[in-house]
Amino acid sequence: MSEVKISAEPRTEFGKGGARRTRRAGKVPAVLYGHGEKPKHIALPAREFAAAIRKGGANQLFAIEVSDGTQVLALPKAIQRDPIKDTFEHVDLLLVRRGEKVTVEVPVQLTGEAARDTLIVHDHDTLSVTADATKVPDHLEASIEGLEAGTQITAADVELPAGVELAADPETSVAAVTAAPTAEQLEATLPEVETAAEEEEAVEAAEGAEAPAAAAEGEEAPAEAKTEA
């Protein structure tokens, strides 16, 4: 994965208020830390950062140039997003050096097609691997081509690029191939659904019948009172 150059500014305002003002200015609040150095608070251009993450993924390597003259390499360690606006709220960036080994979570993609009449159940979408900080893969691949029902894909089955080592347990289940339900099995569940619907309709009908009766009883009392008078 190639590094992305991005500019940054030192951040002097902290807390929720300061973070909101930073975001309103079109920037993402971030902090640089690692290698025993004091954390450095910075602000990244929101559009450039978002574009880099969309293209390179959550493990995109950044060459950050801070306006105070600081130049560092860093990997995103934690990214906070706004689930409604789909914007970046805050980023933790881990300082790295060329040639340094880092352990990160990398997405796993399944390639190929399993045998007919099967379903794929995903157990883990990412795996922990160790790689050169400047050569972290954007994804890993595992083939499911022609696999029959009952087959399990483990971390050991995932293809690793040169220089990348598996940090997760090799027996970790990535996905499993199961038999797809037959038409008969699907039809067998329909009567249960229909019965539940019929019972609900019956209850609603009964409640509807009781309401007019109650109203009728309520109308008799005034009539009797009028006769006695």
XYZ file of C-alpha atoms in Angstrom:
229
model
C 0.000 0.000 0.000
C 1.477 3.337 -1.020
C 1.572 6.151 1.495
C -0.650 9.196 1.176
C 0.811 12.620 1.864
C -1.474 14.811 3.927
C -1.045 18.167 5.633
C -2.014 18.887 9.226
C -2.168 21.735 11.722
C -1.367 21.689 15.443
C -4.542 21.702 17.537
C -4.679 23.890 20.627
C -8.384 23.607 21.490
C -9.508 20.469 23.298
C -12.690 19.017 24.717
C -16.046 18.631 22.989
C -16.324 22.328 22.175
C -12.916 22.483 20.562
C -13.559 19.281 18.591
C -16.867 20.668 17.267
C -15.180 23.870 16.121
C -12.461 21.838 14.392
C -15.050 19.765 12.524
C -17.035 22.865 11.551
C -13.838 24.194 9.976
C -13.747 21.138 7.704
C -11.075 19.283 9.648
C -10.844 16.043 11.641
C -9.497 16.142 15.220
C -6.631 13.651 15.567
C -3.831 12.660 17.893
C -0.389 11.280 17.024
C 1.249 8.940 19.543
C 3.779 6.120 19.835
C 7.517 5.466 20.167
C 7.397 6.851 23.713
C 6.767 10.381 22.473
C 4.303 12.822 24.004
C 0.944 12.704 22.162
C 0.613 15.468 19.571
C -2.857 16.862 18.842
C -3.444 17.802 15.212
C -6.255 18.582 12.749
C -6.446 16.848 9.362
C -8.304 18.090 6.253
C -11.569 16.114 6.348
C -12.047 15.658 2.597
C -8.492 14.489 1.922
C -8.542 12.110 4.866
C -11.928 10.637 3.882
C -10.804 10.136 0.265
C -7.647 8.326 1.401
C -9.581 5.990 3.716
C -12.162 5.213 1.019
C -9.394 4.248 -1.402
C -6.845 2.581 0.881
C -8.980 1.322 3.743
C -8.606 1.675 7.499
C -4.906 0.689 7.362
C -3.896 3.439 4.957
C -0.376 4.700 5.659
C -0.096 8.498 5.954
C 2.959 10.712 5.489
C 1.874 13.646 7.647
C 3.402 17.094 7.300
C 2.438 19.339 10.208
C 2.597 23.089 9.683
C 5.101 23.394 12.558
C 7.632 21.441 10.485
C 6.984 17.970 11.920
C 7.049 15.130 9.346
C 5.997 11.628 10.403
C 4.588 8.343 9.123
C 1.455 7.075 10.848
C -1.218 4.400 10.626
C -4.825 4.863 11.827
C -5.239 2.948 15.082
C -8.804 3.972 15.924
C -11.317 5.874 13.805
C -14.510 7.311 15.268
C -17.344 7.996 12.819
C -20.718 9.689 13.113
C -23.146 6.846 12.211
C -25.804 9.268 10.948
C -23.726 11.831 9.044
C -21.072 9.238 8.066
C -18.337 11.721 8.889
C -15.129 11.281 10.865
C -15.327 12.431 14.474
C -11.805 11.662 15.682
C -8.725 9.659 14.660
C -5.948 8.058 16.702
C -2.763 7.751 14.622
C 0.107 5.442 15.545
C 3.607 6.674 14.715
C 5.610 4.147 12.657
C 9.001 3.939 10.977
C 10.052 2.374 7.714
C 11.031 -1.250 8.263
C 9.157 -1.403 11.560
C 6.816 -4.381 12.130
C 3.246 -3.632 13.204
C 0.284 -5.852 14.062
C -3.006 -4.767 12.520
C -6.461 -6.080 11.642
C -6.874 -6.616 7.882
C -10.176 -7.331 6.064
C -10.631 -10.805 4.571
C -12.311 -11.253 1.183
C -13.665 -14.616 0.002
C -13.020 -15.365 -3.665
C -14.657 -17.841 -6.034
C -17.970 -19.667 -5.647
C -18.781 -22.572 -3.395
C -20.608 -25.667 -4.657
C -24.245 -25.387 -5.714
C -26.975 -25.370 -3.086
C -24.704 -24.003 -0.360
C -24.608 -20.907 1.818
C -21.573 -19.064 3.235
C -21.669 -18.096 6.902
C -19.073 -15.413 7.803
C -17.514 -15.759 11.255
C -14.680 -13.181 11.048
C -14.385 -10.327 8.537
C -10.834 -9.396 9.603
C -7.695 -11.160 10.762
C -4.762 -9.943 12.826
C -1.449 -10.007 10.925
C 2.070 -8.673 11.393
C 3.711 -6.792 8.535
C 6.140 -4.019 7.653
C 4.445 -0.726 8.535
C 4.920 0.487 4.961
C 3.653 -2.750 3.388
C 0.400 -3.508 5.200
C -2.018 -5.171 2.707
C -5.393 -3.501 2.209
C -7.071 -6.942 2.259
C -6.441 -10.682 2.422
C -8.041 -13.405 0.315
C -9.323 -16.927 0.901
C -10.735 -19.115 -1.866
C -14.070 -20.906 -1.464
C -14.143 -22.139 -5.068
C -16.080 -25.414 -5.299
C -16.191 -26.030 -1.542
C -18.921 -28.420 -0.397
C -21.302 -28.046 2.533
C -19.622 -28.837 5.834
C -16.322 -27.190 4.869
C -14.793 -24.612 7.215
C -12.352 -21.894 6.169
C -9.852 -21.054 8.906
C -7.197 -18.365 9.260
C -4.637 -20.922 8.083
C -6.437 -21.092 4.710
C -6.052 -17.349 4.066
C -3.436 -16.368 1.490
C -0.732 -14.108 2.961
C 1.414 -11.785 0.821
C 5.192 -12.044 1.080
C 6.477 -10.548 4.311
C 3.103 -10.788 6.071
C 2.725 -13.176 9.018
C -0.447 -14.419 10.654
C -0.841 -13.094 14.205
C -4.266 -14.642 14.809
C -4.817 -18.236 15.887
C -4.521 -20.397 12.724
C -7.640 -22.291 13.826
C -9.760 -19.130 13.910
C -12.870 -19.724 11.798
C -13.225 -17.220 8.973
C -16.280 -18.729 7.287
C -18.214 -21.968 6.968
C -19.984 -23.566 4.008
C -23.435 -24.900 4.898
C -26.191 -26.591 2.932
C -28.822 -24.210 1.591
C -32.383 -25.006 2.769
C -34.449 -26.984 0.271
C -37.795 -25.815 -1.118
C -39.514 -28.387 1.092
C -37.784 -27.032 4.203
C -38.800 -23.485 3.326
C -42.407 -24.569 2.721
C -42.441 -26.383 6.050
C -41.989 -23.069 7.840
C -44.894 -21.395 6.004
C -47.749 -23.120 7.933
C -46.242 -21.845 11.194
C -46.245 -18.297 9.852
C -49.788 -18.641 8.497
C -51.072 -20.096 11.783
C -49.603 -17.217 13.757
C -51.221 -14.718 11.364
C -54.597 -16.474 11.627
C -54.447 -16.453 15.432
C -53.691 -12.721 15.412
C -56.629 -12.056 13.095
C -58.911 -14.107 15.362
C -57.884 -12.090 18.428
C -58.474 -8.794 16.592
C -61.903 -9.995 15.415
C -62.884 -11.009 18.958
C -61.814 -7.660 20.376
C -63.779 -5.897 17.663
C -66.932 -7.837 18.536
C -66.645 -7.047 22.242
C -66.389 -3.277 21.647
C -69.932 -2.810 20.120
C -71.417 -4.993 22.869
C -69.862 -2.845 25.552
C -71.145 0.277 23.818
C -74.652 -1.179 23.672
C -74.666 -1.964 27.392
C -73.582 1.575 28.104
C -76.573 2.962 26.140
C -79.207 1.002 28.116
C -78.599 2.766 31.435
C -79.730 6.268 30.326
C -82.865 4.745 28.743
C -83.877 3.030 32.027
C -83.253 6.165 34.035
C -85.541 8.110 31.701
C -88.405 5.569 32.128
C -88.221 5.678 35.926
C -88.364 9.443 35.857
